[in-house]
Structure formats: structure tokens, C-alpha cells
Amino acid sequence: MVVRLSRHHLLVLLCGLLAALTLTTPALAAPAPAGPVPTGPTRAEAAAGWLARQLVDGERLEVVFDGVAYPDQGLTLDAVLAFAAAGVADDFGASALAWVTRPDIRDGYVGDGSTEAYAGATAKLALAVAVRGADPTDVGGVDLTARLRSLQSTDGRFTDRSAFGDYSNAFSQSLAILALHRTAPGVPPAAASWLAGTRCADGGYPLLPAQPVCTSDVDATALAVQALRAAGRPADAAAGLRWLVSVQGTDGGFGNANSTGLAAQALRAGGRPLAWARARTFLTGLQVGCAGAPADRGAVDFDGGTFDPQTAVRATAQAVLGLTGTGYAQLTATGTTAGAPVTSCP
């Protein structure tokens, strides 16, 4: 992979932004195919096992544009974090992180550090490296935490350094706080203050700050409340949690598996067990069980419609976080077992 930003990388950046903007699109959720109750691995373990089996060459996940498959570093890191949350597929997590941290793959994702450096990608990779117990200050000779801190503006916001524009958003800020929370110096107070200052009047947090109308977003709020709690801002986080509870559907969900997974994670980590339990029930209703095709069992469908393995990969990765409820600040791969669990059916 060429280090400079390519058409492929621009496509991935644009896709990531569009995906983030559409994650909370409401959808009617239908239950997964009826059938015998699965036995064996837990719901989260079965989901992580299916996700592990989707890794291409056992090391990476891919995204398809115009019929062409491209390696997706960000989605691969989502899988690494999901394996840690479920406590399984440690061997797959190690292989996936080894792939993402290869110099050519790494620099194509986080930038070369000079002309190109992307805050959200740098923060996400640093977080995943730390979750797996490695050192984010030395990732193939690159100090990701130092680079991340260099991307912080004087007002506390983390921004991209790029000739192609600044794609940073609430995800970038929250991931940066969660990554730096694990370092000795801790979270820069200005970074937490900036994030808290983006809160909308209803208590939720927007994906894109400084918009004419502040519009709270489920996914952005779910990450923001976790980051703010890690940064020692419980009151600011509590406002976001109250907003999440207020927009939770009667079915327990937040429109789809992706948003519900992130919201459920935030709710349990934020001390809202009843709301988390309802969200978890929604997620289990989208999980393919024993009545589904053997190759699909364990996967979590995006919205309960016709099963689509393309959307199910990202949906399953984020659903695992909600099924376990382990927050990003507490996530660790320590004690994770090897292997990809398979749903056992009569």
C-alpha cells in the first residue's frame, strides 16, 4: 500500500463519514428466525466467533465499493475490540492487530505523521493496541500517543492534519480521550472541556460540532459519555445518558444493531442496567440462531430484514460491545481465549 492518501483511502474516509451519519436511521427490527434455543457459547461469544470467521486470510476485514473489495483497517480494529469484549478469538485479534500495525497498512490508515495525520484513526489504533496489552508509544517505531497529542488544538479539539481536509468529529474526540486515558499523563482537561461544550440543549451530543442546529446523535453520544466518564466529567456524561434513555425505543433498541450496540455499551458502563438489559434484548432478537443458515449463526443482523453479510459484519462488531456492556475504558484482552466459538444447535 502506498503511504500517501490514495483514492481508496478517500473512499474509506467518505464511507466512514456517511456510515456515521446514517447509523441512527430508524428501522423496524424483526426477530431473528425462530428455532431451538442455542446452546454452548454465550451470545457475545457466538457473535465474536462468527466475526472472526469473516476475517480475510485470518487477518483483516474488507469493505466493498462498486463491486471491488478494499481492506478496511477501521473495521478490522472494531473486530479486535469486539474479540476483547467477548473474551474469545484472541488468536484472531493478535493476527488482525499485527496486520493493521504493519508499516504500510498502518500509515495508510493513520497517515505518515508529517503531511498526513488523522486524529480519529490514530486514537482508535492507539486504543486497540493498549486494549491488547501492547505499547502505543512504540508501534513499529511510531509513538501514537505523542502523535495524537500533537493533533490537539489550543481549544482542546483533536483535528486532522491533511491536504484533503479535516474529517475529525465527535468520534475522533471521544476516541482520543479514551486512548489518552490509558496513558500516564492522562486526559488533557481542555480535550474533555471541548467535548462537554458540544452538548446539545437536550443533553445529547452531536456527531459534527458547530452546526447551525445542534442535533444529538445516538452513536456520538454513546462514545461521548464513555469518554467524559473516563475524563472525570460524570455530570456531563449523565446528561448524555439521560438523553439516550429518553430516545430508547419501546422495543429496547435504537433503530439498528450498530447504534444499539454502542448505546447499550454506554448504558451499562454508565450505570443504567435496566436500559442496558432492554437494549441487549433487542440485540439478541437480531442475532441469527439455530433456524438460520449454519454459516450465518451467531451473526447480528443490521435491522432484522433480509440477512446481509456485508452490513452484518459491522453490526456484529458493534453489537458485541452492547451484548457484554464492557465500556471502552475498561476493555482488555487479558484472559481472552483463543478460537472462534460456533453456535451449537440440536
mmCIF file of C-alpha atoms in Angstrom:
data_model
loop_
_atom_site.group_PDB
_atom_site.id
_atom_site.type_symbol
_atom_site.label_atom_id
_atom_site.label_comp_id
_atom_site.label_asym_id
_atom_site.label_seq_id
_atom_site.Cartn_x
_atom_site.Cartn_y
_atom_site.Cartn_z
ATOM 1 C CA MET A 1 0.000 0.000 0.000
ATOM 2 C CA VAL A 2 1.311 3.473 -0.891
ATOM 3 C CA VAL A 3 1.781 5.721 2.125
ATOM 4 C CA ARG A 4 0.254 8.814 0.513
ATOM 5 C CA LEU A 5 -3.529 9.222 0.650
ATOM 6 C CA SER A 6 -4.980 7.306 -2.289
ATOM 7 C CA ARG A 7 -8.402 7.166 -3.966
ATOM 8 C CA HIS A 8 -9.031 4.077 -1.874
ATOM 9 C CA HIS A 9 -8.302 5.963 1.338
ATOM 10 C CA LEU A 10 -10.551 8.857 0.318
ATOM 11 C CA LEU A 11 -13.339 6.354 -0.409
ATOM 12 C CA VAL A 12 -12.880 4.793 3.008
ATOM 13 C CA LEU A 13 -12.892 8.200 4.723
ATOM 14 C CA LEU A 14 -16.050 9.239 2.882
ATOM 15 C CA CYS A 15 -17.731 5.919 3.552
ATOM 16 C CA GLY A 16 -16.852 6.136 7.237
ATOM 17 C CA LEU A 17 -18.348 9.618 7.498
ATOM 18 C CA LEU A 18 -21.507 8.633 5.636
ATOM 19 C CA ALA A 19 -21.853 5.499 7.752
ATOM 20 C CA ALA A 20 -21.516 7.513 10.934
ATOM 21 C CA LEU A 21 -24.188 9.927 9.727
ATOM 22 C CA THR A 22 -26.636 7.142 8.902
ATOM 23 C CA LEU A 23 -26.110 4.761 11.799
ATOM 24 C CA THR A 24 -29.109 6.125 13.650
ATOM 25 C CA THR A 25 -31.556 5.870 10.766
ATOM 26 C CA PRO A 26 -34.696 4.312 12.290
ATOM 27 C CA ALA A 27 -35.562 0.825 11.104
ATOM 28 C CA LEU A 28 -38.182 -1.666 12.099
ATOM 29 C CA ALA A 29 -36.499 -4.604 13.808
ATOM 30 C CA ALA A 30 -37.885 -8.081 13.294
ATOM 31 C CA PRO A 31 -36.878 -11.045 15.409
ATOM 32 C CA ALA A 32 -34.283 -13.490 14.148
ATOM 33 C CA PRO A 33 -35.607 -16.766 12.688
ATOM 34 C CA ALA A 34 -37.403 -18.809 15.297
ATOM 35 C CA GLY A 35 -35.878 -22.120 16.267
ATOM 36 C CA PRO A 36 -34.305 -24.093 19.095
ATOM 37 C CA VAL A 37 -32.527 -22.078 21.757
ATOM 38 C CA PRO A 38 -28.771 -22.097 21.003
ATOM 39 C CA THR A 39 -26.504 -23.868 23.455
ATOM 40 C CA GLY A 40 -22.777 -23.642 24.017
ATOM 41 C CA PRO A 41 -21.143 -20.221 23.730
ATOM 42 C CA THR A 42 -22.783 -17.088 25.105
ATOM 43 C CA ARG A 43 -24.482 -14.656 22.755
ATOM 44 C CA ALA A 44 -21.429 -12.399 22.688
ATOM 45 C CA GLU A 45 -19.029 -15.311 22.205
ATOM 46 C CA ALA A 46 -21.079 -16.703 19.330
ATOM 47 C CA ALA A 47 -21.195 -13.280 17.683
ATOM 48 C CA ALA A 48 -17.440 -12.808 18.077
ATOM 49 C CA GLY A 49 -16.855 -16.297 16.713
ATOM 50 C CA TRP A 50 -18.839 -15.537 13.567
ATOM 51 C CA LEU A 51 -16.992 -12.243 13.205
ATOM 52 C CA ALA A 52 -13.619 -13.985 13.471
ATOM 53 C CA ARG A 53 -14.570 -16.320 10.653
ATOM 54 C CA GLN A 54 -15.204 -13.319 8.380
ATOM 55 C CA LEU A 55 -11.571 -12.195 8.536
ATOM 56 C CA VAL A 56 -9.946 -12.480 5.133
ATOM 57 C CA ASP A 57 -6.822 -14.629 5.391
ATOM 58 C CA GLY A 58 -7.491 -14.629 9.125
ATOM 59 C CA GLU A 59 -6.153 -11.086 9.470
ATOM 60 C CA ARG A 60 -8.391 -8.368 8.057
ATOM 61 C CA LEU A 61 -11.904 -7.276 7.187
ATOM 62 C CA GLU A 62 -12.799 -5.675 3.886
ATOM 63 C CA VAL A 63 -15.374 -3.235 2.547
ATOM 64 C CA VAL A 64 -16.832 -3.321 -0.970
ATOM 65 C CA PHE A 65 -17.123 -0.257 -3.254
ATOM 66 C CA ASP A 66 -18.550 -0.650 -6.752
ATOM 67 C CA GLY A 67 -18.004 -4.388 -6.580
ATOM 68 C CA VAL A 68 -14.359 -4.068 -5.524
ATOM 69 C CA ALA A 69 -13.196 -5.200 -2.064
ATOM 70 C CA TYR A 70 -10.776 -2.968 -0.167
ATOM 71 C CA PRO A 71 -9.057 -3.764 3.145
ATOM 72 C CA ASP A 72 -10.676 -1.782 5.981
ATOM 73 C CA GLN A 73 -8.368 -1.008 8.888
ATOM 74 C CA GLY A 74 -11.029 0.724 10.993
ATOM 75 C CA LEU A 75 -13.490 -2.152 10.702
ATOM 76 C CA THR A 76 -10.701 -4.608 11.476
ATOM 77 C CA LEU A 77 -9.979 -2.677 14.689
ATOM 78 C CA ASP A 78 -13.679 -2.871 15.564
ATOM 79 C CA ALA A 79 -13.276 -6.643 15.412
ATOM 80 C CA VAL A 80 -10.160 -6.528 17.614
ATOM 81 C CA LEU A 81 -12.131 -4.619 20.253
ATOM 82 C CA ALA A 82 -15.103 -6.971 19.918
ATOM 83 C CA PHE A 83 -12.908 -10.040 20.493
ATOM 84 C CA ALA A 84 -11.566 -8.448 23.679
ATOM 85 C CA ALA A 85 -15.080 -7.622 24.865
ATOM 86 C CA ALA A 86 -16.314 -11.179 24.270
ATOM 87 C CA GLY A 87 -13.171 -12.738 25.729
ATOM 88 C CA VAL A 88 -12.629 -15.065 22.756
ATOM 89 C CA ALA A 89 -10.769 -15.241 19.417
ATOM 90 C CA ASP A 90 -7.536 -13.996 20.956
ATOM 91 C CA ASP A 91 -5.507 -15.543 18.145
ATOM 92 C CA PHE A 92 -7.621 -13.733 15.564
ATOM 93 C CA GLY A 93 -7.279 -10.476 17.492
ATOM 94 C CA ALA A 94 -3.498 -10.826 17.535
ATOM 95 C CA SER A 95 -3.339 -11.520 13.793
ATOM 96 C CA ALA A 96 -5.687 -8.641 12.989
ATOM 97 C CA LEU A 97 -3.691 -6.150 15.050
ATOM 98 C CA ALA A 98 -0.439 -7.404 13.531
ATOM 99 C CA TRP A 99 -1.900 -6.692 10.097
ATOM 100 C CA VAL A 100 -3.132 -3.184 10.977
ATOM 101 C CA THR A 101 0.230 -2.246 12.533
ATOM 102 C CA ARG A 102 2.274 -3.284 9.509
ATOM 103 C CA PRO A 103 4.026 -0.033 8.473
ATOM 104 C CA ASP A 104 2.377 0.189 5.056
ATOM 105 C CA ILE A 105 -1.087 -0.678 6.379
ATOM 106 C CA ARG A 106 -0.651 1.496 9.486
ATOM 107 C CA ASP A 107 0.469 4.583 7.575
ATOM 108 C CA GLY A 108 -2.270 4.163 5.008
ATOM 109 C CA TYR A 109 -4.710 4.389 7.932
ATOM 110 C CA VAL A 110 -3.292 6.942 10.384
ATOM 111 C CA GLY A 111 -1.181 8.907 7.890
ATOM 112 C CA ASP A 112 2.570 9.316 7.565
ATOM 113 C CA GLY A 113 2.732 11.639 10.575
ATOM 114 C CA SER A 114 4.054 14.638 8.690
ATOM 115 C CA THR A 115 1.919 15.783 5.766
ATOM 116 C CA GLU A 116 -0.947 13.460 6.719
ATOM 117 C CA ALA A 117 -2.131 12.556 10.233
ATOM 118 C CA TYR A 118 -5.684 11.566 11.142
ATOM 119 C CA ALA A 119 -6.878 12.068 14.706
ATOM 120 C CA GLY A 120 -9.675 9.508 14.810
ATOM 121 C CA ALA A 121 -7.668 6.740 13.184
ATOM 122 C CA THR A 122 -4.620 7.430 15.360
ATOM 123 C CA ALA A 123 -6.750 7.363 18.506
ATOM 124 C CA LYS A 124 -8.575 4.173 17.532
ATOM 125 C CA LEU A 125 -5.357 2.334 16.745
ATOM 126 C CA ALA A 126 -3.735 3.541 19.985
ATOM 127 C CA LEU A 127 -6.771 2.359 21.956
ATOM 128 C CA ALA A 128 -6.790 -1.074 20.303
ATOM 129 C CA VAL A 129 -3.042 -1.506 20.874
ATOM 130 C CA ALA A 130 -3.482 -0.671 24.566
ATOM 131 C CA VAL A 131 -6.503 -2.963 24.917
ATOM 132 C CA ARG A 132 -4.383 -5.839 23.635
ATOM 133 C CA GLY A 133 -1.703 -5.046 26.180
ATOM 134 C CA ALA A 134 0.887 -3.657 23.770
ATOM 135 C CA ASP A 135 2.625 -0.284 23.894
ATOM 136 C CA PRO A 136 1.008 2.515 21.830
ATOM 137 C CA THR A 137 4.160 4.630 22.247
ATOM 138 C CA ASP A 138 6.078 2.179 20.068
ATOM 139 C CA VAL A 139 4.024 0.769 17.217
ATOM 140 C CA GLY A 140 6.667 -0.172 14.704
ATOM 141 C CA GLY A 141 8.739 2.772 15.872
ATOM 142 C CA VAL A 142 5.813 5.222 15.891
ATOM 143 C CA ASP A 143 4.649 6.867 19.130
ATOM 144 C CA LEU A 144 0.919 7.033 18.533
ATOM 145 C CA THR A 145 0.135 8.857 21.778
ATOM 146 C CA ALA A 146 2.679 11.596 21.066
ATOM 147 C CA ARG A 147 1.337 11.969 17.553
ATOM 148 C CA LEU A 148 -2.213 12.125 18.887
ATOM 149 C CA ARG A 149 -1.320 14.861 21.359
ATOM 150 C CA SER A 150 0.325 16.806 18.531
ATOM 151 C CA LEU A 151 -3.050 16.915 16.776
ATOM 152 C CA GLN A 152 -4.753 18.717 19.662
ATOM 153 C CA SER A 153 -5.624 22.356 19.002
ATOM 154 C CA THR A 154 -5.312 25.066 21.622
ATOM 155 C CA ASP A 155 -9.056 24.877 22.291
ATOM 156 C CA GLY A 156 -8.761 21.174 23.135
ATOM 157 C CA ARG A 157 -10.126 19.712 19.928
ATOM 158 C CA PHE A 158 -8.278 16.917 18.097
ATOM 159 C CA THR A 159 -8.172 17.596 14.352
ATOM 160 C CA ASP A 160 -6.739 16.015 11.235
ATOM 161 C CA ARG A 161 -3.613 17.332 9.599
ATOM 162 C CA SER A 162 -4.260 16.722 5.930
ATOM 163 C CA ALA A 163 -4.120 18.289 2.499
ATOM 164 C CA PHE A 164 -7.508 16.734 1.851
ATOM 165 C CA GLY A 165 -9.410 18.449 4.659
ATOM 166 C CA ASP A 166 -10.337 17.836 8.271
ATOM 167 C CA TYR A 167 -12.660 14.857 8.818
ATOM 168 C CA SER A 168 -12.480 14.890 12.620
ATOM 169 C CA ASN A 169 -15.733 14.721 14.561
ATOM 170 C CA ALA A 170 -17.149 13.660 17.920
ATOM 171 C CA PHE A 171 -15.877 10.107 17.392
ATOM 172 C CA SER A 172 -12.333 11.423 16.925
ATOM 173 C CA GLN A 173 -12.531 13.463 20.120
ATOM 174 C CA SER A 174 -14.046 10.683 22.225
ATOM 175 C CA LEU A 175 -11.615 8.033 20.974
ATOM 176 C CA ALA A 176 -8.685 10.373 21.620
ATOM 177 C CA ILE A 177 -9.835 10.892 25.211
ATOM 178 C CA LEU A 178 -10.353 7.156 25.733
ATOM 179 C CA ALA A 179 -6.908 6.376 24.298
ATOM 180 C CA LEU A 180 -5.117 9.027 26.355
ATOM 181 C CA HIS A 181 -6.996 7.964 29.490
ATOM 182 C CA ARG A 182 -4.761 4.881 29.467
ATOM 183 C CA THR A 183 -1.544 6.908 29.461
ATOM 184 C CA ALA A 184 0.406 8.167 32.480
ATOM 185 C CA PRO A 185 -0.254 11.876 31.789
ATOM 186 C CA GLY A 186 -3.954 11.124 31.372
ATOM 187 C CA VAL A 187 -6.585 13.126 29.515
ATOM 188 C CA PRO A 188 -5.828 16.783 28.747
ATOM 189 C CA PRO A 189 -8.506 18.780 30.630
ATOM 190 C CA ALA A 190 -9.066 21.005 27.597
ATOM 191 C CA ALA A 191 -9.960 17.966 25.495
ATOM 192 C CA ALA A 192 -12.737 16.949 27.886
ATOM 193 C CA SER A 193 -13.948 20.533 28.221
ATOM 194 C CA TRP A 194 -14.186 20.892 24.458
ATOM 195 C CA LEU A 195 -16.227 17.704 24.135
ATOM 196 C CA ALA A 196 -18.513 18.663 27.016
ATOM 197 C CA GLY A 197 -19.038 22.042 25.391
ATOM 198 C CA THR A 198 -20.545 20.469 22.272
ATOM 199 C CA ARG A 199 -23.544 19.111 24.201
ATOM 200 C CA CYS A 200 -26.937 19.960 22.754
ATOM 201 C CA ALA A 201 -29.713 21.533 24.811
ATOM 202 C CA ASP A 202 -31.496 18.163 25.115
ATOM 203 C CA GLY A 203 -28.431 16.577 26.768
ATOM 204 C CA GLY A 204 -27.198 14.500 23.847
ATOM 205 C CA TYR A 205 -24.063 15.068 21.792
ATOM 206 C CA PRO A 206 -23.814 15.803 18.048
ATOM 207 C CA LEU A 207 -21.650 13.955 15.583
ATOM 208 C CA LEU A 208 -20.496 17.163 13.920
ATOM 209 C CA PRO A 209 -19.934 20.174 16.189
ATOM 210 C CA ALA A 210 -20.620 23.824 15.369
ATOM 211 C CA GLN A 211 -23.639 23.109 13.186
ATOM 212 C CA PRO A 212 -26.433 25.702 12.788
ATOM 213 C CA VAL A 213 -28.741 23.351 14.691
ATOM 214 C CA CYS A 214 -27.269 21.125 17.392
ATOM 215 C CA THR A 215 -28.644 17.648 16.671
ATOM 216 C CA SER A 216 -27.966 14.874 19.166
ATOM 217 C CA ASP A 217 -26.742 11.592 17.697
ATOM 218 C CA VAL A 218 -27.031 8.190 19.384
ATOM 219 C CA ASP A 219 -23.625 6.889 18.300
ATOM 220 C CA ALA A 220 -21.782 10.116 19.084
ATOM 221 C CA THR A 221 -23.488 10.366 22.475
ATOM 222 C CA ALA A 222 -22.663 6.752 23.339
ATOM 223 C CA LEU A 223 -18.950 7.394 22.776
ATOM 224 C CA ALA A 224 -19.010 10.843 24.352
ATOM 225 C CA VAL A 225 -20.493 9.686 27.655
ATOM 226 C CA GLN A 226 -17.849 6.966 27.943
ATOM 227 C CA ALA A 227 -15.076 9.443 27.177
ATOM 228 C CA LEU A 228 -16.421 12.023 29.621
ATOM 229 C CA ARG A 229 -16.704 9.473 32.408
ATOM 230 C CA ALA A 230 -13.114 8.403 31.750
ATOM 231 C CA ALA A 231 -12.061 12.063 31.875
ATOM 232 C CA GLY A 232 -13.729 12.639 35.240
ATOM 233 C CA ARG A 233 -16.741 14.573 33.942
ATOM 234 C CA PRO A 234 -19.640 12.473 35.360
ATOM 235 C CA ALA A 235 -22.216 15.264 35.253
ATOM 236 C CA ASP A 236 -21.631 15.874 31.548
ATOM 237 C CA ALA A 237 -21.808 12.144 30.915
ATOM 238 C CA ALA A 238 -25.021 11.810 32.958
ATOM 239 C CA ALA A 239 -26.788 14.313 30.715
ATOM 240 C CA GLY A 240 -25.939 12.177 27.694
ATOM 241 C CA LEU A 241 -27.076 9.002 29.419
ATOM 242 C CA ARG A 242 -30.425 10.583 30.278
ATOM 243 C CA TRP A 243 -30.846 11.553 26.644
ATOM 244 C CA LEU A 244 -30.053 8.020 25.481
ATOM 245 C CA VAL A 245 -32.689 6.588 27.813
ATOM 246 C CA SER A 246 -35.213 9.168 26.595
ATOM 247 C CA VAL A 247 -34.831 8.143 22.938
ATOM 248 C CA GLN A 248 -34.661 4.381 23.517
ATOM 249 C CA GLY A 249 -37.394 2.610 21.571
ATOM 250 C CA THR A 250 -40.206 0.637 23.151
ATOM 251 C CA ASP A 251 -38.501 -2.469 21.776
ATOM 252 C CA GLY A 252 -35.331 -1.547 23.671
ATOM 253 C CA GLY A 253 -33.397 -0.639 20.564
ATOM 254 C CA PHE A 254 -32.000 2.473 18.943
ATOM 255 C CA GLY A 255 -33.042 1.807 15.369
ATOM 256 C CA ASN A 256 -30.459 -0.784 14.357
ATOM 257 C CA ALA A 257 -27.815 -3.112 15.722
ATOM 258 C CA ASN A 258 -24.928 -0.692 15.212
ATOM 259 C CA SER A 259 -26.385 2.173 17.210
ATOM 260 C CA THR A 260 -27.941 -0.146 19.782
ATOM 261 C CA GLY A 261 -24.626 -1.895 20.376
ATOM 262 C CA LEU A 262 -22.818 1.342 21.141
ATOM 263 C CA ALA A 263 -25.694 2.749 23.205
ATOM 264 C CA ALA A 264 -26.043 -0.471 25.202
ATOM 265 C CA GLN A 265 -22.336 -0.431 25.984
ATOM 266 C CA ALA A 266 -22.576 3.156 27.221
ATOM 267 C CA LEU A 267 -25.700 2.447 29.270
ATOM 268 C CA ARG A 268 -24.232 -0.455 31.191
ATOM 269 C CA ALA A 269 -20.841 1.226 31.672
ATOM 270 C CA GLY A 270 -22.720 4.335 32.809
ATOM 271 C CA GLY A 271 -24.771 2.530 35.460
ATOM 272 C CA ARG A 272 -28.109 2.151 33.630
ATOM 273 C CA PRO A 273 -28.605 -1.639 33.938
ATOM 274 C CA LEU A 274 -32.320 -1.755 33.140
ATOM 275 C CA ALA A 275 -31.947 0.277 29.962
ATOM 276 C CA TRP A 276 -28.946 -1.881 29.026
ATOM 277 C CA ALA A 277 -30.953 -5.078 29.560
ATOM 278 C CA ARG A 278 -33.685 -3.822 27.239
ATOM 279 C CA ALA A 279 -31.132 -2.882 24.588
ATOM 280 C CA ARG A 280 -29.456 -6.259 24.948
ATOM 281 C CA THR A 281 -32.784 -8.000 24.367
ATOM 282 C CA PHE A 282 -33.178 -6.016 21.154
ATOM 283 C CA LEU A 283 -29.737 -7.175 20.002
ATOM 284 C CA THR A 284 -30.384 -10.833 20.780
ATOM 285 C CA GLY A 285 -33.554 -10.556 18.711
ATOM 286 C CA LEU A 286 -31.398 -9.656 15.707
ATOM 287 C CA GLN A 287 -28.924 -12.483 16.228
ATOM 288 C CA VAL A 288 -29.093 -15.423 13.832
ATOM 289 C CA GLY A 289 -29.869 -18.596 15.754
ATOM 290 C CA CYS A 290 -30.316 -22.265 15.014
ATOM 291 C CA ALA A 291 -33.032 -21.693 12.397
ATOM 292 C CA GLY A 292 -30.624 -19.649 10.285
ATOM 293 C CA ALA A 293 -28.086 -20.909 7.785
ATOM 294 C CA PRO A 294 -25.142 -22.576 9.564
ATOM 295 C CA ALA A 295 -22.695 -20.073 8.064
ATOM 296 C CA ASP A 296 -24.718 -17.160 9.493
ATOM 297 C CA ARG A 297 -25.321 -18.428 13.025
ATOM 298 C CA GLY A 298 -24.026 -16.068 15.664
ATOM 299 C CA ALA A 299 -24.067 -13.021 13.405
ATOM 300 C CA VAL A 300 -26.145 -9.991 14.354
ATOM 301 C CA ASP A 301 -28.202 -8.570 11.517
ATOM 302 C CA PHE A 302 -28.272 -4.821 10.962
ATOM 303 C CA ASP A 303 -32.030 -4.317 11.238
ATOM 304 C CA GLY A 304 -33.805 -7.675 11.177
ATOM 305 C CA GLY A 305 -34.633 -7.634 7.481
ATOM 306 C CA THR A 306 -33.130 -9.947 4.885
ATOM 307 C CA PHE A 307 -29.768 -11.044 6.242
ATOM 308 C CA ASP A 308 -26.902 -9.215 4.547
ATOM 309 C CA PRO A 309 -23.404 -10.432 5.472
ATOM 310 C CA GLN A 310 -21.908 -7.142 4.257
ATOM 311 C CA THR A 311 -23.789 -4.973 6.781
ATOM 312 C CA ALA A 312 -23.778 -7.757 9.381
ATOM 313 C CA VAL A 313 -20.008 -7.564 9.832
ATOM 314 C CA ARG A 314 -20.035 -4.025 11.223
ATOM 315 C CA ALA A 315 -23.342 -4.627 13.006
ATOM 316 C CA THR A 316 -21.957 -7.700 14.755
ATOM 317 C CA ALA A 317 -18.721 -5.975 15.772
ATOM 318 C CA GLN A 318 -20.632 -3.170 17.474
ATOM 319 C CA ALA A 319 -23.361 -5.451 18.819
ATOM 320 C CA VAL A 320 -20.787 -7.487 20.764
ATOM 321 C CA LEU A 321 -19.941 -4.340 22.739
ATOM 322 C CA GLY A 322 -23.579 -3.971 23.710
ATOM 323 C CA LEU A 323 -24.092 -7.645 24.475
ATOM 324 C CA THR A 324 -21.289 -7.585 27.031
ATOM 325 C CA GLY A 325 -21.694 -3.971 28.125
ATOM 326 C CA THR A 326 -17.991 -3.615 28.860
ATOM 327 C CA GLY A 327 -17.016 0.017 28.347
ATOM 328 C CA TYR A 328 -14.070 1.141 26.247
ATOM 329 C CA ALA A 329 -12.334 2.493 29.338
ATOM 330 C CA GLN A 330 -12.370 -0.949 30.993
ATOM 331 C CA LEU A 331 -11.849 -3.089 27.903
ATOM 332 C CA THR A 332 -8.905 -5.510 27.974
ATOM 333 C CA ALA A 333 -7.816 -8.593 26.085
ATOM 334 C CA THR A 334 -6.189 -10.048 29.196
ATOM 335 C CA GLY A 335 -7.547 -13.535 29.787
ATOM 336 C CA THR A 336 -9.080 -13.790 26.330
ATOM 337 C CA THR A 337 -9.152 -17.343 24.991
ATOM 338 C CA ALA A 338 -8.207 -18.494 21.508
ATOM 339 C CA GLY A 339 -10.578 -19.863 18.907
ATOM 340 C CA ALA A 340 -13.785 -18.779 17.181
ATOM 341 C CA PRO A 341 -16.790 -20.248 19.068
ATOM 342 C CA VAL A 342 -19.541 -21.808 16.974
ATOM 343 C CA THR A 343 -23.205 -21.806 17.945
ATOM 344 C CA SER A 344 -24.170 -25.313 18.995
ATOM 345 C CA CYS A 345 -27.601 -26.446 17.828
ATOM 346 C CA PRO A 346 -29.530 -29.676 18.492
#
